[in-house]
mmCIF file with all atom_site columns, C-alpha atoms in Angstrom:
data_model
loop_
_atom_site.group_PDB
_atom_site.id
_atom_site.type_symbol
_atom_site.label_atom_id
_atom_site.label_alt_id
_atom_site.label_comp_id
_atom_site.label_asym_id
_atom_site.label_entity_id
_atom_site.label_seq_id
_atom_site.pdbx_PDB_ins_code
_atom_site.Cartn_x
_atom_site.Cartn_y
_atom_site.Cartn_z
_atom_site.occupancy
_atom_site.B_iso_or_equiv
_atom_site.pdbx_formal_charge
_atom_site.auth_seq_id
_atom_site.auth_comp_id
_atom_site.auth_asym_id
_atom_site.auth_atom_id
_atom_site.pdbx_PDB_model_num
ATOM 1   C CA . UNK A 1 1   ? -12.769 15.831  7.954   1.00 77.00 ? 1   UNK A CA 1
ATOM 2   C CA . UNK A 1 2   ? -14.210 17.564  4.873   1.00 83.00 ? 2   UNK A CA 1
ATOM 3   C CA . UNK A 1 3   ? -13.334 16.759  1.262   1.00 83.00 ? 3   UNK A CA 1
ATOM 4   C CA . UNK A 1 4   ? -13.871 19.454  -1.562  1.00 82.00 ? 4   UNK A CA 1
ATOM 5   C CA . UNK A 1 5   ? -15.386 17.818  -4.338  1.00 77.00 ? 5   UNK A CA 1
ATOM 6   C CA . UNK A 1 6   ? -14.304 20.049  -6.697  1.00 79.00 ? 6   UNK A CA 1
ATOM 7   C CA . UNK A 1 7   ? -10.519 19.902  -6.160  1.00 82.00 ? 7   UNK A CA 1
ATOM 8   C CA . UNK A 1 8   ? -10.817 15.953  -5.811  1.00 87.00 ? 8   UNK A CA 1
ATOM 9   C CA . UNK A 1 9   ? -9.530  13.787  -8.663  1.00 89.00 ? 9   UNK A CA 1
ATOM 10  C CA . UNK A 1 10  ? -8.759  10.377  -9.303  1.00 89.00 ? 10  UNK A CA 1
ATOM 11  C CA . UNK A 1 11  ? -6.361  9.026   -11.087 1.00 88.00 ? 11  UNK A CA 1
ATOM 12  C CA . UNK A 1 12  ? -6.042  4.853   -12.383 1.00 87.00 ? 12  UNK A CA 1
ATOM 13  C CA . UNK A 1 13  ? -2.477  3.692   -12.234 1.00 87.00 ? 13  UNK A CA 1
ATOM 14  C CA . UNK A 1 14  ? -1.782  1.282   -15.240 1.00 83.00 ? 14  UNK A CA 1
ATOM 15  C CA . UNK A 1 15  ? 0.922   0.517   -17.532 1.00 80.00 ? 15  UNK A CA 1
ATOM 16  C CA . UNK A 1 16  ? -1.518  -1.140  -20.226 1.00 76.00 ? 16  UNK A CA 1
ATOM 17  C CA . UNK A 1 17  ? -1.232  0.441   -23.295 1.00 70.00 ? 17  UNK A CA 1
ATOM 18  C CA . UNK A 1 18  ? -4.888  0.354   -24.036 1.00 66.00 ? 18  UNK A CA 1
ATOM 19  C CA . UNK A 1 19  ? -6.877  2.566   -21.907 1.00 64.00 ? 19  UNK A CA 1
ATOM 20  C CA . UNK A 1 20  ? -9.741  0.790   -20.072 1.00 70.00 ? 20  UNK A CA 1
ATOM 21  C CA . UNK A 1 21  ? -12.860 2.523   -18.791 1.00 76.00 ? 21  UNK A CA 1
ATOM 22  C CA . UNK A 1 22  ? -12.626 4.348   -15.767 1.00 79.00 ? 22  UNK A CA 1
ATOM 23  C CA . UNK A 1 23  ? -14.596 3.173   -12.740 1.00 82.00 ? 23  UNK A CA 1
ATOM 24  C CA . UNK A 1 24  ? -17.376 5.948   -11.178 1.00 87.00 ? 24  UNK A CA 1
ATOM 25  C CA . UNK A 1 25  ? -16.751 7.178   -7.946  1.00 86.00 ? 25  UNK A CA 1
ATOM 26  C CA . UNK A 1 26  ? -18.968 9.386   -6.542  1.00 85.00 ? 26  UNK A CA 1
ATOM 27  C CA . UNK A 1 27  ? -17.918 12.245  -3.913  1.00 86.00 ? 27  UNK A CA 1
ATOM 28  C CA . UNK A 1 28  ? -21.174 13.660  -1.944  1.00 86.00 ? 28  UNK A CA 1
ATOM 29  C CA . UNK A 1 29  ? -23.205 12.591  -4.930  1.00 85.00 ? 29  UNK A CA 1
ATOM 30  C CA . UNK A 1 30  ? -20.966 14.149  -7.579  1.00 86.00 ? 30  UNK A CA 1
ATOM 31  C CA . UNK A 1 31  ? -18.734 11.990  -10.089 1.00 87.00 ? 31  UNK A CA 1
ATOM 32  C CA . UNK A 1 32  ? -15.201 12.447  -9.386  1.00 88.00 ? 32  UNK A CA 1
ATOM 33  C CA . UNK A 1 33  ? -12.896 13.454  -12.712 1.00 88.00 ? 33  UNK A CA 1
ATOM 34  C CA . UNK A 1 34  ? -10.525 11.209  -13.721 1.00 88.00 ? 34  UNK A CA 1
ATOM 35  C CA . UNK A 1 35  ? -6.791  12.748  -14.386 1.00 89.00 ? 35  UNK A CA 1
ATOM 36  C CA . UNK A 1 36  ? -3.862  11.517  -16.611 1.00 88.00 ? 36  UNK A CA 1
ATOM 37  C CA . UNK A 1 37  ? -1.528  13.193  -14.099 1.00 90.00 ? 37  UNK A CA 1
ATOM 38  C CA . UNK A 1 38  ? -1.576  14.743  -10.902 1.00 92.00 ? 38  UNK A CA 1
ATOM 39  C CA . UNK A 1 39  ? 0.741   16.930  -8.815  1.00 92.00 ? 39  UNK A CA 1
ATOM 40  C CA . UNK A 1 40  ? 0.902   16.013  -5.010  1.00 91.00 ? 40  UNK A CA 1
ATOM 41  C CA . UNK A 1 41  ? 3.159   17.356  -2.854  1.00 92.00 ? 41  UNK A CA 1
ATOM 42  C CA . UNK A 1 42  ? 5.056   18.382  -5.065  1.00 91.00 ? 42  UNK A CA 1
ATOM 43  C CA . UNK A 1 43  ? 5.455   14.949  -7.218  1.00 93.00 ? 43  UNK A CA 1
ATOM 44  C CA . UNK A 1 44  ? 3.840   14.916  -10.544 1.00 94.00 ? 44  UNK A CA 1
ATOM 45  C CA . UNK A 1 45  ? 2.383   11.170  -10.801 1.00 93.00 ? 45  UNK A CA 1
ATOM 46  C CA . UNK A 1 46  ? 1.136   10.141  -14.000 1.00 90.00 ? 46  UNK A CA 1
ATOM 47  C CA . UNK A 1 47  ? -1.040  7.364   -15.073 1.00 88.00 ? 47  UNK A CA 1
ATOM 48  C CA . UNK A 1 48  ? 1.805   5.110   -16.487 1.00 88.00 ? 48  UNK A CA 1
ATOM 49  C CA . UNK A 1 49  ? 3.936   6.135   -13.339 1.00 90.00 ? 49  UNK A CA 1
ATOM 50  C CA . UNK A 1 50  ? 7.193   6.987   -15.881 1.00 91.00 ? 50  UNK A CA 1
ATOM 51  C CA . UNK A 1 51  ? 7.678   10.140  -13.921 1.00 93.00 ? 51  UNK A CA 1
ATOM 52  C CA . UNK A 1 52  ? 8.500   11.697  -17.162 1.00 93.00 ? 52  UNK A CA 1
ATOM 53  C CA . UNK A 1 53  ? 6.719   15.078  -16.143 1.00 94.00 ? 53  UNK A CA 1
ATOM 54  C CA . UNK A 1 54  ? 8.175   14.972  -12.793 1.00 95.00 ? 54  UNK A CA 1
ATOM 55  C CA . UNK A 1 55  ? 11.699  14.782  -13.726 1.00 95.00 ? 55  UNK A CA 1
ATOM 56  C CA . UNK A 1 56  ? 11.147  17.467  -16.451 1.00 95.00 ? 56  UNK A CA 1
ATOM 57  C CA . UNK A 1 57  ? 10.135  19.993  -13.654 1.00 95.00 ? 57  UNK A CA 1
ATOM 58  C CA . UNK A 1 58  ? 12.980  19.064  -11.300 1.00 95.00 ? 58  UNK A CA 1
ATOM 59  C CA . UNK A 1 59  ? 15.271  19.893  -14.706 1.00 95.00 ? 59  UNK A CA 1
ATOM 60  C CA . UNK A 1 60  ? 13.682  22.798  -14.919 1.00 95.00 ? 60  UNK A CA 1
ATOM 61  C CA . UNK A 1 61  ? 13.999  24.308  -11.232 1.00 95.00 ? 61  UNK A CA 1
ATOM 62  C CA . UNK A 1 62  ? 17.339  22.704  -10.976 1.00 95.00 ? 62  UNK A CA 1
ATOM 63  C CA . UNK A 1 63  ? 18.745  24.742  -13.945 1.00 94.00 ? 63  UNK A CA 1
ATOM 64  C CA . UNK A 1 64  ? 17.093  27.857  -12.890 1.00 94.00 ? 64  UNK A CA 1
ATOM 65  C CA . UNK A 1 65  ? 18.981  26.996  -9.536  1.00 94.00 ? 65  UNK A CA 1
ATOM 66  C CA . UNK A 1 66  ? 22.228  26.703  -11.528 1.00 93.00 ? 66  UNK A CA 1
ATOM 67  C CA . UNK A 1 67  ? 22.133  30.480  -12.570 1.00 91.00 ? 67  UNK A CA 1
ATOM 68  C CA . UNK A 1 68  ? 23.160  31.497  -9.060  1.00 89.00 ? 68  UNK A CA 1
ATOM 69  C CA . UNK A 1 69  ? 26.189  29.703  -9.698  1.00 88.00 ? 69  UNK A CA 1
ATOM 70  C CA . UNK A 1 70  ? 26.997  31.037  -13.219 1.00 87.00 ? 70  UNK A CA 1
ATOM 71  C CA . UNK A 1 71  ? 26.524  34.509  -11.486 1.00 86.00 ? 71  UNK A CA 1
ATOM 72  C CA . UNK A 1 72  ? 28.503  34.259  -8.779  1.00 86.00 ? 72  UNK A CA 1
ATOM 73  C CA . UNK A 1 73  ? 31.268  32.511  -10.841 1.00 83.00 ? 73  UNK A CA 1
ATOM 74  C CA . UNK A 1 74  ? 31.493  35.151  -13.307 1.00 76.00 ? 74  UNK A CA 1
ATOM 75  C CA . UNK A 1 75  ? 31.060  38.315  -10.790 1.00 63.00 ? 75  UNK A CA 1
ATOM 76  C CA . UNK A 1 76  ? 34.036  40.659  -10.818 1.00 63.00 ? 76  UNK A CA 1
ATOM 77  C CA . UNK A 1 77  ? 35.118  39.423  -7.290  1.00 68.00 ? 77  UNK A CA 1
ATOM 78  C CA . UNK A 1 78  ? 34.716  35.476  -8.552  1.00 66.00 ? 78  UNK A CA 1
ATOM 79  C CA . UNK A 1 79  ? 33.907  32.607  -5.935  1.00 79.00 ? 79  UNK A CA 1
ATOM 80  C CA . UNK A 1 80  ? 35.851  30.040  -4.488  1.00 85.00 ? 80  UNK A CA 1
ATOM 81  C CA . UNK A 1 81  ? 35.256  26.647  -5.876  1.00 87.00 ? 81  UNK A CA 1
ATOM 82  C CA . UNK A 1 82  ? 34.646  25.401  -2.467  1.00 90.00 ? 82  UNK A CA 1
ATOM 83  C CA . UNK A 1 83  ? 32.021  27.962  -2.087  1.00 89.00 ? 83  UNK A CA 1
ATOM 84  C CA . UNK A 1 84  ? 30.465  27.515  -5.196  1.00 91.00 ? 84  UNK A CA 1
ATOM 85  C CA . UNK A 1 85  ? 30.327  23.746  -4.441  1.00 92.00 ? 85  UNK A CA 1
ATOM 86  C CA . UNK A 1 86  ? 28.305  24.244  -1.278  1.00 92.00 ? 86  UNK A CA 1
ATOM 87  C CA . UNK A 1 87  ? 26.172  26.200  -3.004  1.00 91.00 ? 87  UNK A CA 1
ATOM 88  C CA . UNK A 1 88  ? 25.503  23.586  -5.493  1.00 92.00 ? 88  UNK A CA 1
ATOM 89  C CA . UNK A 1 89  ? 25.055  21.332  -2.716  1.00 93.00 ? 89  UNK A CA 1
ATOM 90  C CA . UNK A 1 90  ? 22.695  23.171  -0.803  1.00 94.00 ? 90  UNK A CA 1
ATOM 91  C CA . UNK A 1 91  ? 20.383  24.894  -3.421  1.00 94.00 ? 91  UNK A CA 1
ATOM 92  C CA . UNK A 1 92  ? 20.546  22.503  -6.579  1.00 94.00 ? 92  UNK A CA 1
ATOM 93  C CA . UNK A 1 93  ? 20.750  19.164  -5.470  1.00 94.00 ? 93  UNK A CA 1
ATOM 94  C CA . UNK A 1 94  ? 18.102  19.122  -2.868  1.00 95.00 ? 94  UNK A CA 1
ATOM 95  C CA . UNK A 1 95  ? 15.734  20.119  -5.652  1.00 94.00 ? 95  UNK A CA 1
ATOM 96  C CA . UNK A 1 96  ? 17.300  16.803  -7.027  1.00 95.00 ? 96  UNK A CA 1
ATOM 97  C CA . UNK A 1 97  ? 16.886  14.740  -4.381  1.00 94.00 ? 97  UNK A CA 1
ATOM 98  C CA . UNK A 1 98  ? 13.812  15.478  -2.927  1.00 94.00 ? 98  UNK A CA 1
ATOM 99  C CA . UNK A 1 99  ? 11.247  12.575  -3.494  1.00 93.00 ? 99  UNK A CA 1
ATOM 100 C CA . UNK A 1 100 ? 14.119  10.763  -5.017  1.00 93.00 ? 100 UNK A CA 1
ATOM 101 C CA . UNK A 1 101 ? 13.113  7.675   -3.663  1.00 92.00 ? 101 UNK A CA 1
ATOM 102 C CA . UNK A 1 102 ? 10.187  7.859   -5.301  1.00 92.00 ? 102 UNK A CA 1
ATOM 103 C CA . UNK A 1 103 ? 11.033  8.428   -8.675  1.00 93.00 ? 103 UNK A CA 1
ATOM 104 C CA . UNK A 1 104 ? 13.840  6.113   -8.748  1.00 91.00 ? 104 UNK A CA 1
ATOM 105 C CA . UNK A 1 105 ? 11.558  3.417   -10.349 1.00 90.00 ? 105 UNK A CA 1
ATOM 106 C CA . UNK A 1 106 ? 11.487  5.792   -13.391 1.00 91.00 ? 106 UNK A CA 1
ATOM 107 C CA . UNK A 1 107 ? 13.459  4.149   -16.141 1.00 91.00 ? 107 UNK A CA 1
ATOM 108 C CA . UNK A 1 108 ? 16.910  4.891   -16.829 1.00 92.00 ? 108 UNK A CA 1
ATOM 109 C CA . UNK A 1 109 ? 16.417  6.886   -19.766 1.00 93.00 ? 109 UNK A CA 1
ATOM 110 C CA . UNK A 1 110 ? 14.194  9.382   -17.709 1.00 93.00 ? 110 UNK A CA 1
ATOM 111 C CA . UNK A 1 111 ? 17.068  9.420   -14.904 1.00 94.00 ? 111 UNK A CA 1
ATOM 112 C CA . UNK A 1 112 ? 19.670  10.018  -17.177 1.00 94.00 ? 112 UNK A CA 1
ATOM 113 C CA . UNK A 1 113 ? 17.836  13.674  -18.022 1.00 94.00 ? 113 UNK A CA 1
ATOM 114 C CA . UNK A 1 114 ? 19.102  14.801  -14.268 1.00 94.00 ? 114 UNK A CA 1
ATOM 115 C CA . UNK A 1 115 ? 22.511  14.038  -14.632 1.00 94.00 ? 115 UNK A CA 1
ATOM 116 C CA . UNK A 1 116 ? 23.635  16.945  -16.744 1.00 94.00 ? 116 UNK A CA 1
ATOM 117 C CA . UNK A 1 117 ? 22.124  19.246  -14.362 1.00 94.00 ? 117 UNK A CA 1
ATOM 118 C CA . UNK A 1 118 ? 25.036  17.658  -11.942 1.00 94.00 ? 118 UNK A CA 1
ATOM 119 C CA . UNK A 1 119 ? 27.865  17.789  -14.204 1.00 94.00 ? 119 UNK A CA 1
ATOM 120 C CA . UNK A 1 120 ? 27.153  21.151  -15.135 1.00 93.00 ? 120 UNK A CA 1
ATOM 121 C CA . UNK A 1 121 ? 27.054  22.624  -11.814 1.00 93.00 ? 121 UNK A CA 1
ATOM 122 C CA . UNK A 1 122 ? 30.157  20.709  -10.867 1.00 94.00 ? 122 UNK A CA 1
ATOM 123 C CA . UNK A 1 123 ? 32.112  22.051  -14.298 1.00 93.00 ? 123 UNK A CA 1
ATOM 124 C CA . UNK A 1 124 ? 31.006  25.955  -13.055 1.00 91.00 ? 124 UNK A CA 1
ATOM 125 C CA . UNK A 1 125 ? 31.977  25.226  -9.608  1.00 90.00 ? 125 UNK A CA 1
ATOM 126 C CA . UNK A 1 126 ? 35.475  23.952  -10.007 1.00 90.00 ? 126 UNK A CA 1
ATOM 127 C CA . UNK A 1 127 ? 36.216  25.556  -13.762 1.00 87.00 ? 127 UNK A CA 1
ATOM 128 C CA . UNK A 1 128 ? 36.630  22.864  -15.233 1.00 86.00 ? 128 UNK A CA 1
ATOM 129 C CA . UNK A 1 129 ? 36.341  22.723  -19.678 1.00 91.00 ? 129 UNK A CA 1
ATOM 130 C CA . UNK A 1 130 ? 33.070  21.380  -21.134 1.00 89.00 ? 130 UNK A CA 1
ATOM 131 C CA . UNK A 1 131 ? 34.772  18.525  -22.615 1.00 90.00 ? 131 UNK A CA 1
ATOM 132 C CA . UNK A 1 132 ? 36.248  16.865  -18.809 1.00 90.00 ? 132 UNK A CA 1
ATOM 133 C CA . UNK A 1 133 ? 34.866  13.564  -18.021 1.00 91.00 ? 133 UNK A CA 1
ATOM 134 C CA . UNK A 1 134 ? 32.087  13.143  -15.783 1.00 90.00 ? 134 UNK A CA 1
ATOM 135 C CA . UNK A 1 135 ? 33.630  10.901  -13.704 1.00 91.00 ? 135 UNK A CA 1
ATOM 136 C CA . UNK A 1 136 ? 36.551  13.116  -13.098 1.00 92.00 ? 136 UNK A CA 1
ATOM 137 C CA . UNK A 1 137 ? 34.642  16.198  -11.941 1.00 90.00 ? 137 UNK A CA 1
ATOM 138 C CA . UNK A 1 138 ? 32.727  13.859  -9.679  1.00 91.00 ? 138 UNK A CA 1
ATOM 139 C CA . UNK A 1 139 ? 35.717  12.626  -8.037  1.00 92.00 ? 139 UNK A CA 1
ATOM 140 C CA . UNK A 1 140 ? 37.766  16.027  -7.903  1.00 91.00 ? 140 UNK A CA 1
ATOM 141 C CA . UNK A 1 141 ? 34.539  17.484  -6.133  1.00 91.00 ? 141 UNK A CA 1
ATOM 142 C CA . UNK A 1 142 ? 33.995  14.801  -3.651  1.00 90.00 ? 142 UNK A CA 1
ATOM 143 C CA . UNK A 1 143 ? 30.407  14.848  -5.474  1.00 92.00 ? 143 UNK A CA 1
ATOM 144 C CA . UNK A 1 144 ? 28.833  11.267  -6.300  1.00 93.00 ? 144 UNK A CA 1
ATOM 145 C CA . UNK A 1 145 ? 26.933  10.623  -9.433  1.00 94.00 ? 145 UNK A CA 1
ATOM 146 C CA . UNK A 1 146 ? 22.835  10.996  -8.758  1.00 93.00 ? 146 UNK A CA 1
ATOM 147 C CA . UNK A 1 147 ? 22.578  6.721   -9.246  1.00 94.00 ? 147 UNK A CA 1
ATOM 148 C CA . UNK A 1 148 ? 24.376  6.646   -6.223  1.00 94.00 ? 148 UNK A CA 1
ATOM 149 C CA . UNK A 1 149 ? 22.846  9.533   -4.141  1.00 94.00 ? 149 UNK A CA 1
ATOM 150 C CA . UNK A 1 150 ? 19.409  7.936   -4.883  1.00 94.00 ? 150 UNK A CA 1
ATOM 151 C CA . UNK A 1 151 ? 20.388  4.444   -3.687  1.00 95.00 ? 151 UNK A CA 1
ATOM 152 C CA . UNK A 1 152 ? 21.926  6.319   -0.146  1.00 95.00 ? 152 UNK A CA 1
ATOM 153 C CA . UNK A 1 153 ? 18.489  7.823   0.354   1.00 95.00 ? 153 UNK A CA 1
ATOM 154 C CA . UNK A 1 154 ? 16.730  4.436   -0.405  1.00 94.00 ? 154 UNK A CA 1
ATOM 155 C CA . UNK A 1 155 ? 18.674  2.252   1.601   1.00 94.00 ? 155 UNK A CA 1
ATOM 156 C CA . UNK A 1 156 ? 18.528  5.062   4.548   1.00 95.00 ? 156 UNK A CA 1
ATOM 157 C CA . UNK A 1 157 ? 14.909  5.080   4.491   1.00 92.00 ? 157 UNK A CA 1
ATOM 158 C CA . UNK A 1 158 ? 14.984  1.246   4.322   1.00 92.00 ? 158 UNK A CA 1
ATOM 159 C CA . UNK A 1 159 ? 17.048  1.012   7.685   1.00 93.00 ? 159 UNK A CA 1
ATOM 160 C CA . UNK A 1 160 ? 14.875  3.674   9.292   1.00 93.00 ? 160 UNK A CA 1
ATOM 161 C CA . UNK A 1 161 ? 12.025  1.369   8.563   1.00 92.00 ? 161 UNK A CA 1
ATOM 162 C CA . UNK A 1 162 ? 14.006  -1.898  9.824   1.00 92.00 ? 162 UNK A CA 1
ATOM 163 C CA . UNK A 1 163 ? 14.564  0.107   13.270  1.00 93.00 ? 163 UNK A CA 1
ATOM 164 C CA . UNK A 1 164 ? 10.865  0.658   13.985  1.00 92.00 ? 164 UNK A CA 1
ATOM 165 C CA . UNK A 1 165 ? 9.230   -2.776  13.874  1.00 90.00 ? 165 UNK A CA 1
ATOM 166 C CA . UNK A 1 166 ? 5.695   -0.883  14.442  1.00 92.00 ? 166 UNK A CA 1
ATOM 167 C CA . UNK A 1 167 ? 6.301   0.927   10.930  1.00 90.00 ? 167 UNK A CA 1
ATOM 168 C CA . UNK A 1 168 ? 3.634   -0.197  8.371   1.00 90.00 ? 168 UNK A CA 1
ATOM 169 C CA . UNK A 1 169 ? 5.983   -1.326  6.127   1.00 89.00 ? 169 UNK A CA 1
ATOM 170 C CA . UNK A 1 170 ? 8.432   -3.454  8.300   1.00 89.00 ? 170 UNK A CA 1
ATOM 171 C CA . UNK A 1 171 ? 6.617   -6.639  7.707   1.00 89.00 ? 171 UNK A CA 1
ATOM 172 C CA . UNK A 1 172 ? 7.156   -6.227  4.005   1.00 88.00 ? 172 UNK A CA 1
ATOM 173 C CA . UNK A 1 173 ? 10.884  -5.514  4.257   1.00 86.00 ? 173 UNK A CA 1
ATOM 174 C CA . UNK A 1 174 ? 11.336  -8.550  6.673   1.00 85.00 ? 174 UNK A CA 1
ATOM 175 C CA . UNK A 1 175 ? 9.896   -11.091 4.326   1.00 81.00 ? 175 UNK A CA 1
#
């Protein structure tokens, strides 16, 4: 197994306001560069673990995928609301749900950035007015709010860990 020394970077996670000196880490005799944020497996980690950049990336991707629903809704034929909801659940929501277990630790202000995407998708799918309450649209469409979806994925992951006694996190959760 060999590391590429020019592609290898380091990031120091800390919520301190004052920046401390980064330690010197060498790989093959060269210093590793420290960065403020880094994208790994599609998740943008920042130095303070606020996930703000990651959430803004999700918002941009999901908004571009909402255009599919907008085009289908406004076409000559027009699509059935159930079909549009299935498109929402199969194309837009997986973008939001990917790694939600990890970024669910972000503060509520950052997480609320994603709520309008779900509400817009539901509104476009069922043909509701812009002034329709989000809770009513979520009930009509049987689509739970994002915080409940994140909680569901977190609980599923926790149950999966508890089912496997040889999982590395099993001891942490049971204690």
